[in-house]
Amino acid sequence: MAKTEQRVALVTGAAQGIGAAIAEELAAEGMKVVVADINGAGAQTVSQRIGGVAKTLDVSNPEQVATVIGEIVDELGRIDVLVNNAALVPLTPWADISFEEWRRVMSVNLDGIYLVTHAVTAIMGKAGYGRIVNIASNTFVAGTPDCAHYVATKGASIGLVRALAGELGPLGITINAVAPGIIASEGVLSGAHQNGFDYVVPMQAIKRRGVPSDVAPAVAFLVSEKAEWITGQTLVVDAGHTRN
Ligand code: NAD
Ligand code: 4PL
């Protein structure tokens, strides 16, 4: 990578919550950040605040992914960093998970990673450089109940990191996962997930509610030049709730 040029980062699901905090952190480090979200108006608001570029993108839609990645390359010429953050964060007991809901969670949380990563690694591979982070979850460590489909996709995203590290390393690309614990994002605060704080905060080593800006610095490190020797790994960022 030519170090004089501005690095370009694509963050999916960046209209709010953890994705927005990551977008803001990477912009503060001098990157041009593409704020991509199915909520195009929300993406616009965040991108205006951080001097980025907004894209309306449903990561589970193959045509949209192809179009938007093509636009980014046309407009910005490169993609150095990809953060796979977009996900549905459901709270549904196993008995109530319909096959339709199961498929939708697989489609956004897992197919979405395939579609965006497959398109972006083709570009990074030609450039001989790339940094990818999947936002997983410590639910894969804790086995958190009432979101089995979600936990399964987060485990899959960690499996993908382990498998792809070996294939992408020779192309100059690192890929890692960041696994947050419960975080007070707009999504979590808008539903029954918020009740989880009462149970989880006492188990944390640091006893306060996590916020999106608690997660962003770990992502910024893993996509930095300094993390060249780290790939295929999962970094748990959960105030010590789980320890592995
Ligand atoms: P959130 O619900 O607040 O925000 C998610 C964003 O993703 C929204 O802006 C939404 O519009 C977008 N999105 C949803 N479907 C999309 C699609 N098909 N295409 C593109 N964008 C889409 O969520 P959050 O809590 O900030 O979570 C962000 C990431 O962090 C997710 O991967 C989640 O699994 C992970 N995570 C969250 C927590 C937590 O407690 N909040 C904990 C661990 C991991
Ligand atoms: C511990 O990833 O890791 C609730 C909601 N509680 O999405 C998560 C914990 C949630 C989590 C998560």
PDB file of C-alpha atoms and ligand atoms in Angstrom, residues 12-19 36-39 57-60 84-89 104 108-109 135-138 150 154 179-188 212, ligand 1:
ATOM      1  CA  THR A  12     -21.285  -2.265   7.123  1.00  0.00           C
ATOM      2  CA  GLY A  13     -24.261  -1.580   9.382  1.00  0.00           C
ATOM      3  CA  ALA A  14     -22.666   1.735  10.331  1.00  0.00           C
ATOM      4  CA  ALA A  15     -25.776   3.935  10.616  1.00  0.00           C
ATOM      5  CA  GLN A  16     -25.931   3.411  14.389  1.00  0.00           C
ATOM      6  CA  GLY A  17     -24.530   1.495  17.341  1.00  0.00           C
ATOM      7  CA  ILE A  18     -21.176  -0.274  17.242  1.00  0.00           C
ATOM      8  CA  GLY A  19     -20.793   0.229  13.474  1.00  0.00           C
ATOM      9  CA  ALA A  36     -22.890   1.414   4.450  1.00  0.00           C
ATOM     10  CA  ASP A  37     -26.275   0.474   5.868  1.00  0.00           C
ATOM     11  CA  ILE A  38     -29.701  -0.788   4.822  1.00  0.00           C
ATOM     12  CA  ASN A  39     -30.858   2.430   6.534  1.00  0.00           C
ATOM     13  CA  LEU A  57     -26.658  -1.360   1.226  1.00  0.00           C
ATOM     14  CA  ASP A  58     -28.502  -4.509   2.256  1.00  0.00           C
ATOM     15  CA  VAL A  59     -25.561  -6.898   2.762  1.00  0.00           C
ATOM     16  CA  SER A  60     -27.821  -9.890   2.094  1.00  0.00           C
ATOM     17  CA  ASN A  84     -18.257  -6.781   8.685  1.00  0.00           C
ATOM     18  CA  ASN A  85     -20.503  -5.286  11.375  1.00  0.00           C
ATOM     19  CA  ALA A  86     -24.038  -5.419   9.920  1.00  0.00           C
ATOM     20  CA  ALA A  87     -26.246  -7.960  11.676  1.00  0.00           C
ATOM     21  CA  LEU A  88     -29.672  -8.657  13.033  1.00  0.00           C
ATOM     22  CA  VAL A  89     -29.551  -8.960  16.844  1.00  0.00           C
ATOM     23  CA  ARG A 104     -33.355 -14.197   7.629  1.00  0.00           C
ATOM     24  CA  VAL A 108     -27.986 -11.066   6.910  1.00  0.00           C
ATOM     25  CA  ASN A 109     -25.459 -12.247   9.509  1.00  0.00           C
ATOM     26  CA  ILE A 135     -17.744  -8.246  14.486  1.00  0.00           C
ATOM     27  CA  ALA A 136     -18.633 -11.512  16.240  1.00  0.00           C
ATOM     28  CA  SER A 137     -19.992 -11.700  19.818  1.00  0.00           C
ATOM     29  CA  ASN A 138     -19.071 -13.174  23.185  1.00  0.00           C
ATOM     30  CA  TYR A 150     -27.688 -15.421  16.208  1.00  0.00           C
ATOM     31  CA  LYS A 154     -21.408 -15.510  15.301  1.00  0.00           C
ATOM     32  CA  ALA A 179     -16.209 -10.379  19.959  1.00  0.00           C
ATOM     33  CA  PRO A 180     -17.943  -7.757  22.112  1.00  0.00           C
ATOM     34  CA  GLY A 181     -20.071  -8.477  25.144  1.00  0.00           C
ATOM     35  CA  ILE A 182     -23.363  -6.705  25.736  1.00  0.00           C
ATOM     36  CA  ILE A 183     -23.164  -3.106  24.504  1.00  0.00           C
ATOM     37  CA  ALA A 184     -25.696  -0.311  24.875  1.00  0.00           C
ATOM     38  CA  SER A 185     -26.273   0.246  21.159  1.00  0.00           C
ATOM     39  CA  GLU A 186     -29.489   1.727  19.785  1.00  0.00           C
ATOM     40  CA  GLY A 187     -30.527  -1.777  18.748  1.00  0.00           C
ATOM     41  CA  VAL A 188     -30.025  -3.357  22.194  1.00  0.00           C
ATOM     42  CA  PRO A 212     -20.156   1.357  21.333  1.00  0.00           C
TER      43      PRO A 212
HETATM   44  P1  NAD B   1     -27.784  -2.185  15.995  1.00  0.00           P
HETATM   45  O1  NAD B   1     -29.022  -2.977  15.785  1.00  0.00           O
HETATM   46  O2  NAD B   1     -27.819  -1.033  16.937  1.00  0.00           O
HETATM   47  O3  NAD B   1     -27.251  -1.669  14.589  1.00  0.00           O
HETATM   48  C1  NAD B   1     -27.138  -2.555  13.514  1.00  0.00           C
HETATM   49  C2  NAD B   1     -27.059  -1.781  12.216  1.00  0.00           C
HETATM   50  O4  NAD B   1     -27.019  -2.741  11.152  1.00  0.00           O
HETATM   51  C3  NAD B   1     -28.278  -0.897  11.973  1.00  0.00           C
HETATM   52  O5  NAD B   1     -27.878   0.385  11.549  1.00  0.00           O
HETATM   53  C4  NAD B   1     -29.040  -1.649  10.886  1.00  0.00           C
HETATM   54  O6  NAD B   1     -29.784  -0.791  10.021  1.00  0.00           O
HETATM   55  C5  NAD B   1     -27.905  -2.339  10.145  1.00  0.00           C
HETATM   56  N1  NAD B   1     -28.380  -3.481   9.357  1.00  0.00           N
HETATM   57  C6  NAD B   1     -29.301  -4.416   9.716  1.00  0.00           C
HETATM   58  N2  NAD B   1     -29.511  -5.257   8.701  1.00  0.00           N
HETATM   59  C7  NAD B   1     -28.711  -4.865   7.684  1.00  0.00           C
HETATM   60  C8  NAD B   1     -28.499  -5.335   6.371  1.00  0.00           C
HETATM   61  N3  NAD B   1     -29.185  -6.384   5.876  1.00  0.00           N
HETATM   62  N4  NAD B   1     -27.592  -4.704   5.601  1.00  0.00           N
HETATM   63  C9  NAD B   1     -26.923  -3.633   6.082  1.00  0.00           C
HETATM   64  N5  NAD B   1     -27.101  -3.127   7.300  1.00  0.00           N
HETATM   65  C10 NAD B   1     -27.982  -3.739   8.102  1.00  0.00           C
HETATM   66  O7  NAD B   1     -26.684  -3.256  16.379  1.00  0.00           O
HETATM   67  P2  NAD B   1     -25.361  -3.182  17.301  1.00  0.00           P
HETATM   68  O8  NAD B   1     -25.751  -3.603  18.655  1.00  0.00           O
HETATM   69  O9  NAD B   1     -24.610  -1.930  17.083  1.00  0.00           O
HETATM   70  O10 NAD B   1     -24.555  -4.403  16.660  1.00  0.00           O
HETATM   71  C11 NAD B   1     -23.559  -4.214  15.689  1.00  0.00           C
HETATM   72  C12 NAD B   1     -22.731  -5.475  15.582  1.00  0.00           C
HETATM   73  O11 NAD B   1     -22.193  -5.786  16.853  1.00  0.00           O
HETATM   74  C13 NAD B   1     -23.527  -6.702  15.149  1.00  0.00           C
HETATM   75  O12 NAD B   1     -22.703  -7.529  14.352  1.00  0.00           O
HETATM   76  C14 NAD B   1     -23.830  -7.390  16.470  1.00  0.00           C
HETATM   77  O13 NAD B   1     -24.053  -8.761  16.308  1.00  0.00           O
HETATM   78  C15 NAD B   1     -22.547  -7.106  17.211  1.00  0.00           C
HETATM   79  N6  NAD B   1     -22.645  -7.216  18.671  1.00  0.00           N
HETATM   80  C16 NAD B   1     -23.507  -6.430  19.370  1.00  0.00           C
HETATM   81  C17 NAD B   1     -23.550  -6.564  20.753  1.00  0.00           C
HETATM   82  C18 NAD B   1     -24.456  -5.722  21.592  1.00  0.00           C
HETATM   83  O14 NAD B   1     -24.690  -6.094  22.760  1.00  0.00           O
HETATM   84  N7  NAD B   1     -24.960  -4.602  21.105  1.00  0.00           N
HETATM   85  C19 NAD B   1     -22.720  -7.479  21.393  1.00  0.00           C
HETATM   86  C20 NAD B   1     -21.854  -8.257  20.649  1.00  0.00           C
HETATM   87  C21 NAD B   1     -21.836  -8.118  19.282  1.00  0.00           C
END
